[in-house]
mmCIF file of C-alpha atoms in Angstrom:
data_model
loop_
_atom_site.group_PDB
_atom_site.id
_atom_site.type_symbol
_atom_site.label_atom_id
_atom_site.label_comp_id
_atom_site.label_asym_id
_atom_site.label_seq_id
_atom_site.Cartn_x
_atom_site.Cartn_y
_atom_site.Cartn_z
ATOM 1 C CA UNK N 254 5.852 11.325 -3.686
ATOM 2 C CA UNK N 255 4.474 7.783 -3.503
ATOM 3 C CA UNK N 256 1.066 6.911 -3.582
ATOM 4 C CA UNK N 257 -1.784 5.063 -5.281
ATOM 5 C CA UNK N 258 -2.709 6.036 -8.559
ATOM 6 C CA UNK N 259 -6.452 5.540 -10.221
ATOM 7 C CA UNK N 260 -7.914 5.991 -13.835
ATOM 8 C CA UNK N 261 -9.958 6.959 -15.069
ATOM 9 C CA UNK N 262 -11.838 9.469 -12.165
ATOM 10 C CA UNK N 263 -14.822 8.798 -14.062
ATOM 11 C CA UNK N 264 -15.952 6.259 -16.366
ATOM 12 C CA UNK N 265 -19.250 5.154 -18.207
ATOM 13 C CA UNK N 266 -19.964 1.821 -19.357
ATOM 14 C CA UNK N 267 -22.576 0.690 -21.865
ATOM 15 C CA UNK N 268 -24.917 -2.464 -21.123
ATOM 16 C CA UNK N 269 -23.240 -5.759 -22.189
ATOM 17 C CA UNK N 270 -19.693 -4.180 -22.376
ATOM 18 C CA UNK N 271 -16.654 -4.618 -20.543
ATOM 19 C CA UNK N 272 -14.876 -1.970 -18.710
ATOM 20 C CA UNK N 273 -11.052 -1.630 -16.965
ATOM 21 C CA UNK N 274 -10.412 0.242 -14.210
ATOM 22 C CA UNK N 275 -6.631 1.210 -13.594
ATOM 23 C CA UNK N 276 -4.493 1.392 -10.158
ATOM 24 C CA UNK N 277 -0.780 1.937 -10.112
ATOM 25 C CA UNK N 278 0.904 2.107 -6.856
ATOM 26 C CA UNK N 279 4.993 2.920 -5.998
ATOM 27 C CA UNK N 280 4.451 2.492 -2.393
ATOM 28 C CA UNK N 281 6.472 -0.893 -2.542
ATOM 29 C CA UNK N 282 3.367 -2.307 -1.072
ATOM 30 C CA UNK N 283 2.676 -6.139 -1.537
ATOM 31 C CA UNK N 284 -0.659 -5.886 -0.935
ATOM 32 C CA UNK N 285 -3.695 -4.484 -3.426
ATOM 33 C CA UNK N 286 -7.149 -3.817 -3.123
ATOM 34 C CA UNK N 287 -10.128 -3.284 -4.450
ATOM 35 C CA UNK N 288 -13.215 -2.297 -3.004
ATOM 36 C CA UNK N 289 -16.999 -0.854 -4.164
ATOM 37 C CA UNK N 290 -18.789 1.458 -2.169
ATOM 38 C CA UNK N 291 -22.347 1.973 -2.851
ATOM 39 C CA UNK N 292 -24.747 5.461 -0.902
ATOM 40 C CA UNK N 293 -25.070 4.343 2.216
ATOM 41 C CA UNK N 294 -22.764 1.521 2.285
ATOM 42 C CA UNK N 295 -19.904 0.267 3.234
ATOM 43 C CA UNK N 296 -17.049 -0.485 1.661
ATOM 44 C CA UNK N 297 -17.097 -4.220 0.665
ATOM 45 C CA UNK N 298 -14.499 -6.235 -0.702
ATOM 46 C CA UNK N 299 -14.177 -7.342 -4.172
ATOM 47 C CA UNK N 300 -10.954 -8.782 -4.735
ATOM 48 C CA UNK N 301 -7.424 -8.763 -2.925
ATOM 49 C CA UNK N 302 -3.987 -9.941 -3.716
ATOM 50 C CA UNK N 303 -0.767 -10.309 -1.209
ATOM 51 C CA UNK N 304 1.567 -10.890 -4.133
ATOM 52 C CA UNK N 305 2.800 -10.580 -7.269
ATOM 53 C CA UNK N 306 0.414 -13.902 -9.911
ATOM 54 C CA UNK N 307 -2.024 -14.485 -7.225
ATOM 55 C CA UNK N 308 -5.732 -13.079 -5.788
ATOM 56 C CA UNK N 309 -8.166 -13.733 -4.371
ATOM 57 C CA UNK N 310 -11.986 -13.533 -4.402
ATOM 58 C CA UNK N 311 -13.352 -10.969 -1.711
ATOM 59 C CA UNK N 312 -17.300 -11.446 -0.673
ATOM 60 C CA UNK N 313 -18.519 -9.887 -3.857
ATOM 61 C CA UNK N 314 -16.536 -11.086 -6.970
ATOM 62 C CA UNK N 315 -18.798 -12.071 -9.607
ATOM 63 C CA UNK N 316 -19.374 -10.297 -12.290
ATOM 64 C CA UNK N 317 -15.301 -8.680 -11.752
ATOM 65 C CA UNK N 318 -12.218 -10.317 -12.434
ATOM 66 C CA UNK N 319 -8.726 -8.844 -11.616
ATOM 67 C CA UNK N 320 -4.521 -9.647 -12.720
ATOM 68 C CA UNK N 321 -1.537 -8.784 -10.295
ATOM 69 C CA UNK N 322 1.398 -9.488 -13.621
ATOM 70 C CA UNK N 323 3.515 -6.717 -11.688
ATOM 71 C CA UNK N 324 3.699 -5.591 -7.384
ATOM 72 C CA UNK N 325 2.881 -2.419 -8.981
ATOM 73 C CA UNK N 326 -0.427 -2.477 -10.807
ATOM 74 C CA UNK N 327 -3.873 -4.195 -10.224
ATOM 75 C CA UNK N 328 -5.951 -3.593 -12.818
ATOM 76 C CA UNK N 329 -9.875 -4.571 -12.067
ATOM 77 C CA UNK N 330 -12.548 -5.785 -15.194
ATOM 78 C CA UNK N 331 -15.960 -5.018 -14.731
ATOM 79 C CA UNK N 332 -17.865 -7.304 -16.965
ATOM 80 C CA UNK N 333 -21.178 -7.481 -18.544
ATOM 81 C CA UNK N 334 -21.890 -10.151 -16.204
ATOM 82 C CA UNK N 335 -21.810 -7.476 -13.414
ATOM 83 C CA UNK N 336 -25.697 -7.045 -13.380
ATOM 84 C CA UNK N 337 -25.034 -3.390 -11.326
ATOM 85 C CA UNK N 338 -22.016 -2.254 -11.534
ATOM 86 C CA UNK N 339 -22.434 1.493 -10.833
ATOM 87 C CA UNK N 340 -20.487 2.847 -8.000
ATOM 88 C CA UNK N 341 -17.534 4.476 -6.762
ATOM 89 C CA UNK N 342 -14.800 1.921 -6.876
ATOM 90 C CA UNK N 343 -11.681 2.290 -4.583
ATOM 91 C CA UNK N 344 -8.177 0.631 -4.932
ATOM 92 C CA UNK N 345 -6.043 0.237 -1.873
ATOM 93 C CA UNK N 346 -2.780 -1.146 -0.782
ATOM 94 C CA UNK N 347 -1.156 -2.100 2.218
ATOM 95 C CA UNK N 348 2.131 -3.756 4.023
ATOM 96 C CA UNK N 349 1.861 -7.224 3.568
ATOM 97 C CA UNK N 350 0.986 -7.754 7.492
ATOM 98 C CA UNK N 351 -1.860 -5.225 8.369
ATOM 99 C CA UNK N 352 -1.014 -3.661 11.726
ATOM 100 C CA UNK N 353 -2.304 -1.336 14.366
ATOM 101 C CA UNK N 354 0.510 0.838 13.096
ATOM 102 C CA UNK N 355 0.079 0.114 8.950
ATOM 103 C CA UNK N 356 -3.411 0.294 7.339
ATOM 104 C CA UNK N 357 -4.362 0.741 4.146
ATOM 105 C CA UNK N 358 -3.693 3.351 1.535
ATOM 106 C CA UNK N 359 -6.286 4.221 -1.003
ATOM 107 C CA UNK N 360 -6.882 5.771 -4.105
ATOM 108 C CA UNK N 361 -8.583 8.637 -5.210
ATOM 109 C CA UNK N 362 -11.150 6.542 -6.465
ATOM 110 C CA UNK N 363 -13.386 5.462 -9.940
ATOM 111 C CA UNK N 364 -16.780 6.550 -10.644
ATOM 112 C CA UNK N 365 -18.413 3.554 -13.011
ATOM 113 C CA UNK N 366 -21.284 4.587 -14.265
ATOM 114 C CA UNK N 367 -23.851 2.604 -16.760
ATOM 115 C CA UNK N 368 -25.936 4.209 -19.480
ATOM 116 C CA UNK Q 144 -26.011 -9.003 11.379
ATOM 117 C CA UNK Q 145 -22.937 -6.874 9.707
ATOM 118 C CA UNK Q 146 -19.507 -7.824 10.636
ATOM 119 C CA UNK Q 147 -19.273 -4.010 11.531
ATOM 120 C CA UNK Q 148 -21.662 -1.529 12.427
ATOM 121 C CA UNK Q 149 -22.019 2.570 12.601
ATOM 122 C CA UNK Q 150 -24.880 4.483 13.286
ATOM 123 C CA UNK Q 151 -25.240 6.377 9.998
ATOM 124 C CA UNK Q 152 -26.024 9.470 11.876
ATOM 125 C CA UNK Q 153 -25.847 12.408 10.515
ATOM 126 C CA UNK Q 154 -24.692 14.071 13.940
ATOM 127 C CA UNK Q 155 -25.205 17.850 13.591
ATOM 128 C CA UNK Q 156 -23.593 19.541 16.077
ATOM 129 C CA UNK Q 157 -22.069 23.379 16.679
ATOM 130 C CA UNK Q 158 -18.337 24.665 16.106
ATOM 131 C CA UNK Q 159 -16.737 24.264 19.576
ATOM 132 C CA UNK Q 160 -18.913 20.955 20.418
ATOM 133 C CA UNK Q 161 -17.459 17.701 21.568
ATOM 134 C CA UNK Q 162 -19.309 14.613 19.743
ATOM 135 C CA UNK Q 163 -18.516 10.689 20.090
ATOM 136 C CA UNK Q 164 -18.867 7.656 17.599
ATOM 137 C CA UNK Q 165 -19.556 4.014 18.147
ATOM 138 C CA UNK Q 166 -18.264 1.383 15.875
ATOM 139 C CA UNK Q 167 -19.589 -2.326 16.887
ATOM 140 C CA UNK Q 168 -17.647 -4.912 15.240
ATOM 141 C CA UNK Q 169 -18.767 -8.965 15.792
ATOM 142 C CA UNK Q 170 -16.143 -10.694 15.640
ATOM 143 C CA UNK Q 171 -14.517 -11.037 19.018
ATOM 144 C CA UNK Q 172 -10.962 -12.038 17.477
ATOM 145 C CA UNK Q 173 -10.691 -9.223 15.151
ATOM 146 C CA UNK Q 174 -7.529 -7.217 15.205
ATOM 147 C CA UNK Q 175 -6.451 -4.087 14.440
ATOM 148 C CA UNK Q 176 -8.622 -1.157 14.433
ATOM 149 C CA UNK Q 177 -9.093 2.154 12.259
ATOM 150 C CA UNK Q 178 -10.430 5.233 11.789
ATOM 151 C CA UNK Q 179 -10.826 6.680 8.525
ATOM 152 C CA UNK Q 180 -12.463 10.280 7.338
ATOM 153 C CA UNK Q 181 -14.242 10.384 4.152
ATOM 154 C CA UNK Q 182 -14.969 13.535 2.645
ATOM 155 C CA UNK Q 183 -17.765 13.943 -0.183
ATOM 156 C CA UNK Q 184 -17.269 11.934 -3.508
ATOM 157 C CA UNK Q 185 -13.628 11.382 -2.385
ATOM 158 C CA UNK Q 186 -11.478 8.641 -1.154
ATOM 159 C CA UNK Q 187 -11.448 7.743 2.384
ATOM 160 C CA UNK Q 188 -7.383 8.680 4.472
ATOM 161 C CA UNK Q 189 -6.854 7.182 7.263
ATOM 162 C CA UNK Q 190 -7.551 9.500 10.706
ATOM 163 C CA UNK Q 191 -6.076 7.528 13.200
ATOM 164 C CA UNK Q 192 -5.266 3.480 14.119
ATOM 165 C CA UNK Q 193 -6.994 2.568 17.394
ATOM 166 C CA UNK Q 194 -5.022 0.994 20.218
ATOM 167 C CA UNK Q 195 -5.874 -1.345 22.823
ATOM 168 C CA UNK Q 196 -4.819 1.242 25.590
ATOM 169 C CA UNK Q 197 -6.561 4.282 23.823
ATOM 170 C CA UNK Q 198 -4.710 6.642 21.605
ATOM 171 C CA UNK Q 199 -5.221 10.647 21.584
ATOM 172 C CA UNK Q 200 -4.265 12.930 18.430
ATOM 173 C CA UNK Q 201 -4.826 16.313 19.097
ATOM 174 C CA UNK Q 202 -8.479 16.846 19.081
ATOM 175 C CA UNK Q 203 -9.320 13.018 18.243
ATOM 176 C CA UNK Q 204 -9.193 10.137 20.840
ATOM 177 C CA UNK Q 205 -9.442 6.816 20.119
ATOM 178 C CA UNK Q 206 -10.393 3.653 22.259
ATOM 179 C CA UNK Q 207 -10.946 0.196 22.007
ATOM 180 C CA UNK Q 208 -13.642 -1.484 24.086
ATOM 181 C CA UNK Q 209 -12.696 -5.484 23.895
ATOM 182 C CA UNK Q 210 -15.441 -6.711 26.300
ATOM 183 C CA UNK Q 211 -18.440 -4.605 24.686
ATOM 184 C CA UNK Q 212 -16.880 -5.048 20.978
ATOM 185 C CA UNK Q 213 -16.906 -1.343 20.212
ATOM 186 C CA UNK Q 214 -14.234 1.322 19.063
ATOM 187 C CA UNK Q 215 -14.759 4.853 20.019
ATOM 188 C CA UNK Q 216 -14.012 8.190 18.128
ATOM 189 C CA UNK Q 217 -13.801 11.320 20.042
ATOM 190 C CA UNK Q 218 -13.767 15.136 18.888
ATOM 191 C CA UNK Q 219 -13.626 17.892 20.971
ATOM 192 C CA UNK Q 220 -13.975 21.487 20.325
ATOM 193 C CA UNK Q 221 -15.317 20.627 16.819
ATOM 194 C CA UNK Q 222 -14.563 22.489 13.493
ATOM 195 C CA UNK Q 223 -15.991 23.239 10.543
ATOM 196 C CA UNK Q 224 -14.000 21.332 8.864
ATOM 197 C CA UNK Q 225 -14.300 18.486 10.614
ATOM 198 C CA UNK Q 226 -17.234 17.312 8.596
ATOM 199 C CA UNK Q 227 -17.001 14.326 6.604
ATOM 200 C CA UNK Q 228 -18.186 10.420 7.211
ATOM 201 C CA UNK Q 229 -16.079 8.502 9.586
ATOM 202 C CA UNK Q 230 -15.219 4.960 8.978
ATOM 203 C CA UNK Q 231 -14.227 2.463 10.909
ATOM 204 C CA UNK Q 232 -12.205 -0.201 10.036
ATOM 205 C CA UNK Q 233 -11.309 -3.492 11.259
ATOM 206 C CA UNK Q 234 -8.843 -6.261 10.405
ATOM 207 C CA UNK Q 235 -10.272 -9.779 10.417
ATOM 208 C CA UNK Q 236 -9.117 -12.820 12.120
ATOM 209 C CA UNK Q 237 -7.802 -14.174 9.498
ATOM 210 C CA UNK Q 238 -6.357 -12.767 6.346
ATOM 211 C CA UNK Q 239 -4.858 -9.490 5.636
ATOM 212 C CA UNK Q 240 -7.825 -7.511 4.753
ATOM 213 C CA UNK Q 241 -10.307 -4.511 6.502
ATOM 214 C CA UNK Q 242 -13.984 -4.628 6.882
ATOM 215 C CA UNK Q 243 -15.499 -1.231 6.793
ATOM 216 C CA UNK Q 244 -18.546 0.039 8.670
ATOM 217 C CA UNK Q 245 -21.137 2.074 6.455
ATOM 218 C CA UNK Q 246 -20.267 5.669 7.848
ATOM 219 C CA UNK Q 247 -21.002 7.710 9.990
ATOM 220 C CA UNK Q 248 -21.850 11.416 8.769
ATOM 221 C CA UNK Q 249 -20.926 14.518 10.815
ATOM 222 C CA UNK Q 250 -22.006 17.952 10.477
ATOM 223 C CA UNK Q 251 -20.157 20.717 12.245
ATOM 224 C CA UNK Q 252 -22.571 24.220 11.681
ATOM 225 C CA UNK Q 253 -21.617 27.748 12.927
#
């Protein structure tokens, strides 16, 4: 069955150290997400990439940085600059061209946690 | 103010209850719409897409408000297990990416 694949479910993370979060997809999607979502929040955007060597910045990318080497994997890198990085991160992916018909497909989901 | 808005709720209603969500999104050239159900500590799946005519699945309707800037999520005859956060979606102007409202949280009691 296709679908999006996230490691690890949960994850902690000392101060000053920096942390990889894995998502695999076989959907054949060109398009990858990745999200936070904080209690009580939405989800906002961190970074995005339409294809394969290219991304781009969302509305809250410092302190992450991201690769797309292969249509099938997106890894994210939470770094020490990241001054609060715990949350529950989400990974999504999508048709190129988002429709009324095609949304996204997410996940399962990382909880980062600092200690 | 956000690009899209919920009322966080939570909306407790009984089993067999019809209850209705608001979704208010700013941006008068956004595109497509969604609904999404969340349930507790786990990713959100897609409910239903929201079309400009108004789109029915079972229990769940769907409508789009242009004028007024507002998608619409309706439940009838409510179930237990019909409690979870909905999110609503919507695809910007430009770019292929969603903004998300915050949630909102309903609770279906018998």
């Amino acid at each position: 069955d296709g679908g999006i694949t996230q490691s690890p479910k949960y994850l902690f993370r000392k101060e000053g150290q920096n942390v990889t979060l894995s998502c695999e997809q076989n959907l054949n999607h060109d398009a990858m997400y990745w999200y936070r979502q904080d209690p009580g929040q939405g989800l906002r955007l961190i970074y995005y990439s339409q294809i394969v060597n290219d991304f781009q910045k969302g509305d809250i990318a410092e302190g992450y940085s991201v690769s797309r080497e292969k249509k099938e994997s997106f890894p994210l890198t939470v770094t020490s600059a990241q001054k609060n990085p715990t949350a529950f991160y989400l990974c999504a992916s999508s048709l190129r061209a988002i429709s009324s018909n095609y949304g996204y497909t997410f996940g399962s989901g990382t909880r980062l946690t600092v200690v | 103010r956000k690009e899209v808005e919920q009322d966080p709720g939570p909306f407790n209603v009984p089993e067999g209850a019809t209850v209705a969500f608001n979704c208010t999104y700013s941006n008068s050239a956004s595109q497509s719409f969604f609904w999404y159900r969340q349930d507790c500590r786990k990713e959100p799946k897609l409910l239903m897409s929201v079309y400009s005519s108004g789109n029915e699945d079972g229990r769940f309707t769907a409508q789009l408000n242009r004028a007024s800037q507002y998608i619409s999520l309706l439940i009838r005859d409510s179930k237990l297990s019909d409690s979870a956060t909905y999110l609503c979606a919507v695809k910007r102007e430009y770019g292929n990416k969603l903004v998300f409202g915050a949630g909102t949280i309903l609770r279906v009691k018998s």
